[in-house]
Coordinates of N, CA and C in Angstrom, one line a residue:
M167 N -27.3 -36.2 -3.1 CA -26.4 -35.7 -4.2 C -25.7 -36.8 -4.9
K168 N -26.1 -38.1 -4.6 CA -25.3 -39.2 -5.2 C -25.6 -39.4 -6.7
H169 N -26.8 -38.8 -7.2 CA -27.2 -38.9 -8.5 C -26.5 -37.8 -9.4
L170 N -26.0 -36.8 -8.8 CA -25.4 -35.6 -9.5 C -23.9 -36.0 -9.9
P171 N -23.5 -35.4 -11.0 CA -22.1 -35.5 -11.4 C -21.2 -35.0 -10.2
R172 N -20.0 -35.6 -10.2 CA -19.2 -35.3 -9.0 C -18.7 -33.8 -8.9
R173 N -18.5 -33.2 -10.1 CA -18.2 -31.8 -10.2 C -19.3 -30.9 -9.6
V174 N -20.5 -31.2 -10.1 CA -21.7 -30.5 -9.6 C -21.9 -30.6 -8.1
S175 N -21.8 -31.9 -7.6 CA -21.9 -32.1 -6.2 C -20.9 -31.5 -5.4
G176 N -19.7 -31.4 -5.9 CA -18.6 -30.7 -5.2 C -18.8 -29.2 -5.1
F177 N -19.3 -28.7 -6.2 CA -19.7 -27.3 -6.3 C -20.8 -26.9 -5.3
L178 N -21.8 -27.7 -5.2 CA -22.9 -27.4 -4.3 C -22.5 -27.5 -2.9
T179 N -21.6 -28.4 -2.5 CA -21.1 -28.6 -1.2 C -20.3 -27.4 -0.8
A180 N -19.5 -26.9 -1.7 CA -18.6 -25.7 -1.4 C -19.5 -24.6 -1.2
L181 N -20.5 -24.4 -2.1 CA -21.5 -23.3 -1.9 C -22.2 -23.3 -0.6
M182 N -22.6 -24.5 -0.1 CA -23.3 -24.5 1.1 C -22.4 -24.2 2.3
L183 N -21.2 -24.7 2.2 CA -20.2 -24.4 3.3 C -19.9 -22.9 3.3
S184 N -19.8 -22.3 2.1 CA -19.6 -20.8 2.1 C -20.7 -20.0 2.7
A185 N -22.0 -20.5 2.4 CA -23.1 -19.9 3.0 C -23.2 -20.0 4.5
L186 N -22.8 -21.2 5.0 CA -22.8 -21.4 6.5 C -21.8 -20.6 7.1
T187 N -20.6 -20.5 6.4 CA -19.5 -19.7 7.1 C -19.9 -18.2 7.1
S188 N -20.5 -17.7 6.0 CA -20.9 -16.3 6.0 C -22.0 -16.0 7.0
A189 N -22.9 -17.0 7.2 CA -24.0 -16.7 8.2 C -23.4 -16.8 9.6
A190 N -22.4 -17.6 9.9 CA -21.7 -17.7 11.2 C -21.0 -16.4 11.5
S191 N -20.2 -16.0 10.5 CA -19.3 -14.8 10.8 C -20.0 -13.5 10.7
G192 N -21.2 -13.4 10.1 CA -21.9 -12.2 10.0 C -21.4 -11.4 8.8
A193 N -22.2 -10.4 8.4 CA -21.8 -9.5 7.2 C -20.8 -8.5 7.6
M194 N -19.9 -8.2 6.7 CA -18.8 -7.2 7.0 C -19.5 -5.8 6.7
P195 N -19.3 -4.9 7.7 CA -19.8 -3.5 7.6 C -19.3 -2.9 6.3
A196 N -20.3 -2.2 5.6 CA -19.9 -1.6 4.4 C -19.6 -0.1 4.5
E197 N -20.0 0.4 5.7 CA -19.7 1.8 6.0 C -19.2 2.0 7.4
S198 N -18.7 3.1 7.7 CA -18.1 3.5 9.0 C -19.3 3.7 10.0
W199 N -18.9 3.7 11.3 CA -19.9 4.0 12.3 C -19.1 4.7 13.4
V200 N -19.9 5.4 14.3 CA -19.2 6.1 15.4 C -19.1 5.4 16.7
S201 N -18.0 5.3 17.3 CA -17.8 4.6 18.6 C -17.7 5.5 19.7
E202 N -17.6 5.0 20.9 CA -17.4 5.8 22.1 C -16.0 6.4 22.3
F203 N -15.1 6.0 21.5 CA -13.7 6.4 21.6 C -13.4 7.7 20.8
S204 N -14.0 8.8 21.3 CA -13.9 10.0 20.4 C -12.8 10.9 21.0
S205 N -12.2 10.6 22.0 CA -11.1 11.4 22.6 C -9.9 10.5 23.0
A206 N -8.8 11.2 23.2 CA -7.6 10.5 23.6 C -7.7 9.9 25.0
E207 N -8.5 10.7 25.9 CA -8.7 10.3 27.2 C -9.6 9.0 27.3
A208 N -10.5 8.9 26.4 CA -11.4 7.7 26.4 C -10.6 6.5 26.0
V209 N -9.7 6.7 25.1 CA -8.8 5.7 24.5 C -7.9 5.2 25.6
K210 N -7.2 6.1 26.2 CA -6.2 5.8 27.3 C -6.9 5.0 28.4
E211 N -8.1 5.4 28.8 CA -8.8 4.8 29.9 C -9.2 3.3 29.5
A212 N -9.6 3.1 28.3 CA -9.9 1.8 27.8 C -8.8 0.8 27.7
V213 N -7.6 1.4 27.3 CA -6.4 0.6 27.1 C -5.8 0.2 28.5
E214 N -5.9 1.2 29.4 CA -5.2 1.0 30.7 C -6.0 0.1 31.6
E215 N -7.3 -0.1 31.4 CA -8.1 -1.0 32.3 C -8.1 -2.4 32.0
S216 N -7.4 -2.9 30.9 CA -7.3 -4.3 30.6 C -6.0 -4.5 29.9
P217 N -5.5 -5.8 30.0 CA -4.2 -6.1 29.3 C -4.3 -5.8 27.9
A218 N -3.3 -4.9 27.4 CA -3.4 -4.4 26.1 C -2.5 -5.2 25.1
D219 N -3.0 -5.3 23.9 CA -2.2 -5.8 22.8 C -1.1 -4.9 22.5
K220 N 0.0 -5.3 21.9 CA 1.2 -4.4 21.7 C 0.9 -3.4 20.6
I221 N -0.1 -3.5 19.9 CA -0.5 -2.5 18.9 C -1.4 -1.4 19.4
E222 N -2.1 -1.6 20.5 CA -3.1 -0.7 21.1 C -2.4 0.6 21.5
G223 N -3.2 1.7 21.3 CA -2.6 3.0 21.7 C -3.1 4.1 20.7
L224 N -2.4 5.2 20.7 CA -2.6 6.3 19.8 C -1.5 6.5 18.8
W225 N -1.9 6.7 17.6 CA -0.9 6.7 16.5 C -1.2 7.9 15.6
R226 N -0.2 8.3 14.8 CA -0.3 9.4 13.9 C -0.1 8.9 12.5
A227 N -1.0 9.1 11.6 CA -0.8 8.6 10.2 C 0.2 9.4 9.5
T228 N 1.1 8.8 8.8 CA 2.3 9.5 8.1 C 1.7 10.2 6.8
A229 N 0.6 9.7 6.2 CA 0.1 10.3 5.0 C -0.5 11.6 5.2
D230 N -1.4 11.8 6.2 CA -2.2 13.1 6.3 C -2.2 13.7 7.7
G231 N -1.4 13.0 8.7 CA -1.4 13.5 10.0 C -2.6 13.2 10.9
A232 N -3.5 12.3 10.4 CA -4.7 11.9 11.2 C -4.2 11.3 12.5
R233 N -5.0 11.5 13.6 CA -4.7 10.8 14.9 C -5.6 9.6 14.9
V234 N -5.0 8.5 15.1 CA -5.8 7.2 15.0 C -5.6 6.4 16.3
A235 N -6.7 5.9 16.9 CA -6.6 5.0 18.1 C -6.8 3.6 17.6
V236 N -6.0 2.7 18.3 CA -6.2 1.3 18.1 C -6.7 0.7 19.4
V237 N -7.8 0.2 19.5 CA -8.4 -0.2 20.8 C -9.4 -1.4 20.6
R238 N -9.5 -2.2 21.5 CA -10.4 -3.4 21.4 C -11.8 -3.1 21.2
G239 N -12.4 -3.9 20.3 CA -13.8 -3.8 20.0 C -14.2 -4.6 18.9
N240 N -15.5 -4.8 18.6 CA -16.0 -5.6 17.6 C -16.9 -4.8 16.6
P241 N -16.7 -5.0 15.3 CA -17.6 -4.4 14.3 C -19.0 -4.8 14.5
P242 N -20.0 -4.0 14.3 CA -21.4 -4.4 14.5 C -21.8 -5.4 13.4
G243 N -22.6 -6.4 13.9 CA -23.0 -7.4 13.0 C -22.1 -8.6 12.8
M244 N -20.9 -8.5 13.3 CA -19.9 -9.5 13.1 C -19.6 -10.2 14.3
S245 N -19.8 -11.5 14.3 CA -19.4 -12.3 15.5 C -17.9 -12.5 15.6
R246 N -17.5 -12.9 16.8 CA -16.1 -13.1 17.1 C -15.6 -14.2 16.2
G247 N -14.4 -14.0 15.6 CA -13.8 -15.0 14.7 C -13.0 -16.0 15.4
L248 N -12.0 -16.5 14.8 CA -11.1 -17.5 15.4 C -10.1 -16.8 16.4
S249 N -9.9 -15.5 16.2 CA -9.0 -14.8 17.0 C -9.8 -14.3 18.2
D250 N -9.1 -14.3 19.4 CA -9.9 -13.7 20.6 C -9.7 -12.2 20.6
V251 N -8.9 -11.6 19.8 CA -8.6 -10.2 19.9 C -9.1 -9.5 18.6
T252 N -10.0 -8.6 18.7 CA -10.4 -7.8 17.5 C -10.1 -6.4 17.9
L253 N -9.5 -5.6 17.0 CA -9.1 -4.2 17.4 C -9.7 -3.2 16.4
L254 N -10.2 -2.2 16.9 CA -10.8 -1.1 16.0 C -9.8 -0.1 15.8
L255 N -9.8 0.5 14.5 CA -9.0 1.7 14.2 C -10.0 2.9 14.1
V256 N -9.8 3.7 15.1 CA -10.7 4.8 15.3 C -10.1 6.2 15.1
L257 N -10.8 7.0 14.3 CA -10.2 8.4 14.1 C -10.5 9.3 15.2
V258 N -9.5 9.7 16.0 CA -9.7 10.6 17.1 C -9.6 12.1 16.6
K259 N -8.8 12.3 15.6 CA -8.7 13.6 14.9 C -8.4 13.3 13.4
S260 N -9.3 13.9 12.6 CA -9.3 13.7 11.2 C -8.9 15.0 10.5
P261 N -8.1 14.9 9.4 CA -7.9 16.1 8.6 C -9.1 16.6 7.8
R262 N -10.1 15.7 7.7 CA -11.4 16.1 7.1 C -12.3 16.6 8.1
P263 N -12.8 17.8 8.0 CA -13.7 18.4 9.1 C -15.0 17.7 9.2
A264 N -15.5 17.1 8.2 CA -16.8 16.5 8.2 C -16.8 15.1 9.0
V265 N -15.7 14.5 9.1 CA -15.5 13.2 9.8 C -15.4 13.4 11.3
V266 N -16.4 13.0 12.1 CA -16.4 13.4 13.5 C -15.5 12.5 14.2
P267 N -14.9 13.0 15.4 CA -14.1 12.1 16.2 C -14.8 10.9 16.7
G268 N -14.2 9.7 16.7 CA -14.9 8.5 17.1 C -15.3 7.6 15.9
T269 N -15.1 8.1 14.7 CA -15.5 7.4 13.5 C -14.5 6.2 13.3
V270 N -15.1 5.0 13.1 CA -14.2 3.8 13.0 C -13.8 3.7 11.5
M271 N -12.5 3.7 11.3 CA -12.0 3.6 9.9 C -11.6 2.2 9.5
G272 N -11.7 1.3 10.4 CA -11.4 -0.1 10.1 C -11.2 -1.0 11.4
W273 N -10.9 -2.2 11.1 CA -10.6 -3.2 12.3 C -9.6 -4.2 11.8
C274 N -8.9 -4.8 12.8 CA -7.9 -5.8 12.5 C -7.8 -6.9 13.6
T275 N -7.2 -8.0 13.2 CA -7.0 -9.1 14.1 C -5.6 -9.6 13.9
P276 N -5.0 -10.1 15.0 CA -3.6 -10.7 14.9 C -3.5 -11.8 13.8
A277 N -2.4 -11.7 13.1 CA -2.2 -12.8 12.1 C -1.3 -13.9 12.8
A278 N -1.1 -15.0 12.0 CA -0.3 -16.1 12.6 C 1.1 -15.7 12.8
K279 N 1.6 -14.7 12.2 CA 3.0 -14.3 12.3 C 3.1 -13.1 13.2
S280 N 4.0 -13.2 14.2 CA 4.1 -12.2 15.2 C 4.5 -10.8 14.6
G281 N 3.7 -9.8 15.1 CA 3.9 -8.5 14.6 C 3.1 -8.1 13.3
Y282 N 2.2 -9.0 12.9 CA 1.4 -8.9 11.7 C 0.0 -8.9 12.1
Y283 N -0.8 -8.1 11.3 CA -2.3 -8.1 11.6 C -3.0 -8.0 10.2
D284 N -4.1 -8.9 10.2 CA -5.0 -8.8 9.0 C -6.0 -7.7 9.3
C285 N -6.1 -6.8 8.4 CA -6.9 -5.5 8.6 C -7.8 -5.3 7.5
T286 N -8.9 -4.7 7.8 CA -9.9 -4.1 6.8 C -10.1 -2.7 7.1
M287 N -9.8 -1.8 6.1 CA -10.0 -0.3 6.3 C -10.9 0.2 5.2
F288 N -11.6 1.2 5.5 CA -12.5 2.0 4.5 C -11.5 2.9 3.7
T289 N -11.8 2.9 2.4 CA -10.9 3.7 1.5 C -11.5 4.8 0.8
A290 N -12.8 5.1 1.0 CA -13.4 6.2 0.4 C -14.2 7.0 1.4
C291 N -14.2 8.4 1.2 CA -14.9 9.3 2.1 C -16.0 10.1 1.4
N292 N -17.2 10.0 1.9 CA -18.3 10.8 1.4 C -18.9 11.6 2.5
G293 N -18.5 12.8 2.7 CA -18.9 13.6 3.8 C -18.4 13.0 5.1
P294 N -19.4 12.7 6.0 CA -18.9 12.1 7.3 C -18.8 10.6 7.3
V295 N -19.2 10.0 6.1 CA -19.2 8.5 6.1 C -18.0 8.0 5.3
L296 N -17.4 7.0 5.9 CA -16.3 6.3 5.1 C -16.8 4.9 4.6
S297 N -16.4 4.5 3.4 CA -16.9 3.4 2.8 C -15.8 2.6 1.9
K298 N -16.3 1.6 1.2 CA -15.4 0.9 0.3 C -14.3 0.1 1.1
P299 N -14.7 -0.8 1.9 CA -13.7 -1.5 2.7 C -12.7 -2.4 1.9
A300 N -11.5 -2.3 2.2 CA -10.4 -3.0 1.5 C -9.5 -3.7 2.5
R301 N -8.8 -4.8 2.0 CA -8.0 -5.6 2.9 C -6.5 -5.0 2.9
F302 N -6.0 -4.9 4.1 CA -4.5 -4.5 4.3 C -3.8 -5.4 5.2
T303 N -2.5 -5.4 5.2 CA -1.7 -6.1 6.1 C -0.9 -5.0 7.0
L304 N -1.2 -5.0 8.3 CA -0.4 -4.1 9.2 C 0.8 -4.9 9.7
H305 N 1.9 -4.1 9.8 CA 3.2 -4.7 10.3 C 3.8 -3.8 11.4
L306 N 3.8 -4.3 12.6 CA 4.4 -3.6 13.7 C 5.9 -3.8 13.6
T307 N 6.7 -2.9 12.9 CA 8.0 -3.1 12.6 C 8.8 -3.0 14.0
D308 N 8.5 -2.1 14.8 CA 9.0 -2.0 16.2 C 7.8 -1.3 17.0
G309 N 8.1 -1.0 18.3 CA 7.1 -0.4 19.1 C 6.6 1.0 18.7
S310 N 7.3 1.7 17.8 CA 6.9 3.0 17.4 C 6.5 3.1 15.9
H311 N 6.6 2.1 15.1 CA 6.3 2.2 13.7 C 5.4 1.0 13.2
L312 N 4.3 1.4 12.5 CA 3.4 0.5 12.1 C 3.1 0.8 10.5
S313 N 3.5 -0.2 9.7 CA 3.3 -0.1 8.3 C 2.1 -0.7 7.8
A314 N 1.4 -0.2 6.7 CA 0.2 -0.7 6.1 C 0.4 -1.0 4.7
T315 N 0.2 -2.2 4.3 CA 0.3 -2.5 2.8 C -1.0 -3.1 2.3
V316 N -1.5 -2.6 1.2 CA -2.7 -3.1 0.7 C -2.6 -4.5 0.2
V317 N -3.7 -5.3 0.3 CA -3.7 -6.7 -0.2 C -4.3 -6.7 -1.6
R318 N -3.6 -7.2 -2.5 CA -4.1 -7.2 -3.9 C -4.7 -8.5 -4.3
D319 N -6.0 -8.6 -4.4 CA -6.7 -9.8 -4.7 C -7.2 -9.8 -6.2
G320 N -7.5 -10.9 -6.7 CA -8.2 -10.9 -8.0 C -7.2 -11.3 -9.1
V321 N -7.7 -11.3 -10.3 CA -7.0 -11.7 -11.5 C -6.5 -10.5 -12.2
E322 N -5.1 -10.5 -12.6 CA -4.5 -9.4 -13.3 C -4.1 -9.7 -14.7
F323 N -4.6 -8.9 -15.6 CA -4.2 -9.0 -17.0 C -2.9 -8.5 -17.3
V324 N -1.9 -9.3 -17.8 CA -0.5 -8.9 -18.1 C -0.4 -8.9 -19.6
A325 N -0.5 -7.7 -20.2 CA -0.5 -7.5 -21.7 C 0.8 -8.0 -22.3
W326 N 1.9 -7.7 -21.6 CA 3.2 -8.1 -22.2 C 3.4 -9.5 -22.4
K327 N 2.7 -10.4 -21.8 CA 2.8 -11.8 -22.0 C 2.4 -12.2 -23.4
L328 N 1.5 -11.3 -24.0 CA 1.1 -11.6 -25.4 C 2.2 -11.4 -26.4
L329 N 3.3 -10.6 -26.1 CA 4.3 -10.3 -27.0 C 5.2 -11.6 -27.2
P330 N 5.9 -11.6 -28.5 CA 6.8 -12.7 -28.7 C 7.8 -12.8 -27.6
Y331 N 8.4 -13.9 -27.4 CA 9.3 -14.1 -26.2 C 10.5 -13.2 -26.3
M332 N 11.0 -12.9 -27.6 CA 12.3 -12.1 -27.8 C 12.1 -10.7 -27.4
F333 N 10.8 -10.2 -27.3 CA 10.6 -8.8 -26.9 C 10.2 -8.6 -25.5
R334 N 10.0 -9.7 -24.8 CA 9.5 -9.6 -23.4 C 10.6 -8.9 -22.4
S335 N 11.9 -9.2 -22.7 CA 12.8 -8.7 -21.8 C 13.0 -7.2 -21.9
M336 N 12.4 -6.5 -22.9 CA 12.5 -5.1 -23.2 C 11.5 -4.3 -22.2
L337 N 10.5 -5.1 -21.7 CA 9.5 -4.4 -20.9 C 9.6 -4.8 -19.5
R338 N 9.7 -3.8 -18.5 CA 9.7 -4.2 -17.2 C 8.9 -3.1 -16.4
E339 N 8.1 -3.6 -15.4 CA 7.4 -2.7 -14.5 C 8.4 -2.1 -13.5
R340 N 8.3 -0.9 -13.2 CA 9.2 -0.2 -12.3 C 8.4 0.6 -11.2
H341 N 8.7 0.2 -10.0 CA 8.1 0.9 -8.8 C 9.3 1.2 -7.9
D342 N 9.7 2.4 -7.9 CA 10.9 2.9 -7.0 C 10.5 2.9 -5.6
R343 N 9.3 3.2 -5.3 CA 9.0 3.4 -3.9 C 8.4 2.1 -3.2
P344 N 9.0 1.6 -2.1 CA 8.5 0.4 -1.5 C 7.1 0.5 -1.1
R345 N 6.4 -0.6 -1.1 CA 4.9 -0.5 -0.8 C 4.6 -0.4 0.7
D346 N 5.6 -0.6 1.6 CA 5.3 -0.6 3.0 C 5.8 0.6 3.7
L347 N 5.9 1.8 3.0 CA 6.3 3.0 3.7 C 5.2 3.7 4.3
D348 N 4.0 3.5 3.9 CA 2.8 4.2 4.4 C 2.4 3.5 5.8
G349 N 1.9 4.3 6.7 CA 1.5 3.7 7.9 C 1.3 4.7 9.0
M350 N 1.7 4.4 10.2 CA 1.5 5.2 11.4 C 2.6 5.2 12.3
L351 N 2.9 6.3 13.0 CA 3.9 6.5 14.1 C 3.1 6.5 15.4
R352 N 3.8 5.9 16.5 CA 3.1 5.8 17.7 C 3.3 7.2 18.5
E353 N 2.1 7.6 19.1 CA 2.1 8.8 20.0 C 2.1 8.3 21.5
W354 N 1.2 7.3 21.7 CA 1.0 6.9 23.1 C 0.7 5.4 23.1
P355 N 1.1 4.6 24.1 CA 2.2 4.8 25.0 C 3.5 4.8 24.3
V356 N 4.4 5.7 24.7 CA 5.7 5.8 24.1 C 6.5 4.5 24.4
D357 N 7.2 4.0 23.3 CA 8.0 2.9 23.4 C 9.4 3.4 23.8
V358 N 9.9 3.1 25.0 CA 11.2 3.7 25.4 C 12.3 3.0 24.7
D359 N 12.1 1.8 24.2 CA 13.3 1.1 23.6 C 13.4 1.5 22.1
N360 N 12.3 2.1 21.5 CA 12.3 2.5 20.2 C 11.6 3.9 20.0
P361 N 12.2 5.0 20.7 CA 11.6 6.3 20.6 C 11.7 6.9 19.2
L362 N 10.7 7.7 18.9 CA 10.7 8.4 17.5 C 11.8 9.4 17.4
S363 N 12.0 10.1 18.6 CA 13.1 11.2 18.6 C 14.0 10.8 19.8
P364 N 15.0 10.1 19.5 CA 16.0 9.7 20.6 C 16.6 10.9 21.2
R365 N 16.8 10.8 22.5 CA 17.4 11.9 23.2 C 18.9 11.5 23.6
Y366 N 19.8 12.3 23.2 CA 21.2 12.0 23.4 C 21.7 12.8 24.6
L367 N 22.5 12.1 25.4 CA 23.2 12.7 26.6 C 24.4 13.6 26.2

């Protein structure tokens, strides 16, 4: 590459490194698959037989009431990454009758910040199959609450930047609802320090 211009040489090097990284990590699944964790009993057995991550267990989605298991496992075709822990998000009970119990709706790995997880979840449903994976950040706010925030990648076109400066202050985007209110509430194991329904004496 010594006869190529520096920019072209750098681009080719980056392209080769990207290809090698993709080959090593494997392709990301484009659709859901069915795991062996199709019941609460199977999930509890798997969690109890090995040291569990603090996010593992049974959860209830705040948006639609779906029952979701978080349990250790690896997506098919993907090799283990830098993290030693990969967790699957599995639908044990879905509000959509066509989606069978045990369908994997996504997976996550612990982030560098405690209580945070890098997550990929399927965002579209076509009959029994989930598709269109998207990135999310999961945050374990305490032992009973897990929030999910979508990661927004890419370039955004901001039309108001084209207006003369004197008019820009008149336009503001407004979002009254915080982005991290969607998520899940823990069902099992119950966190005694942060119960969902406190009992008063």
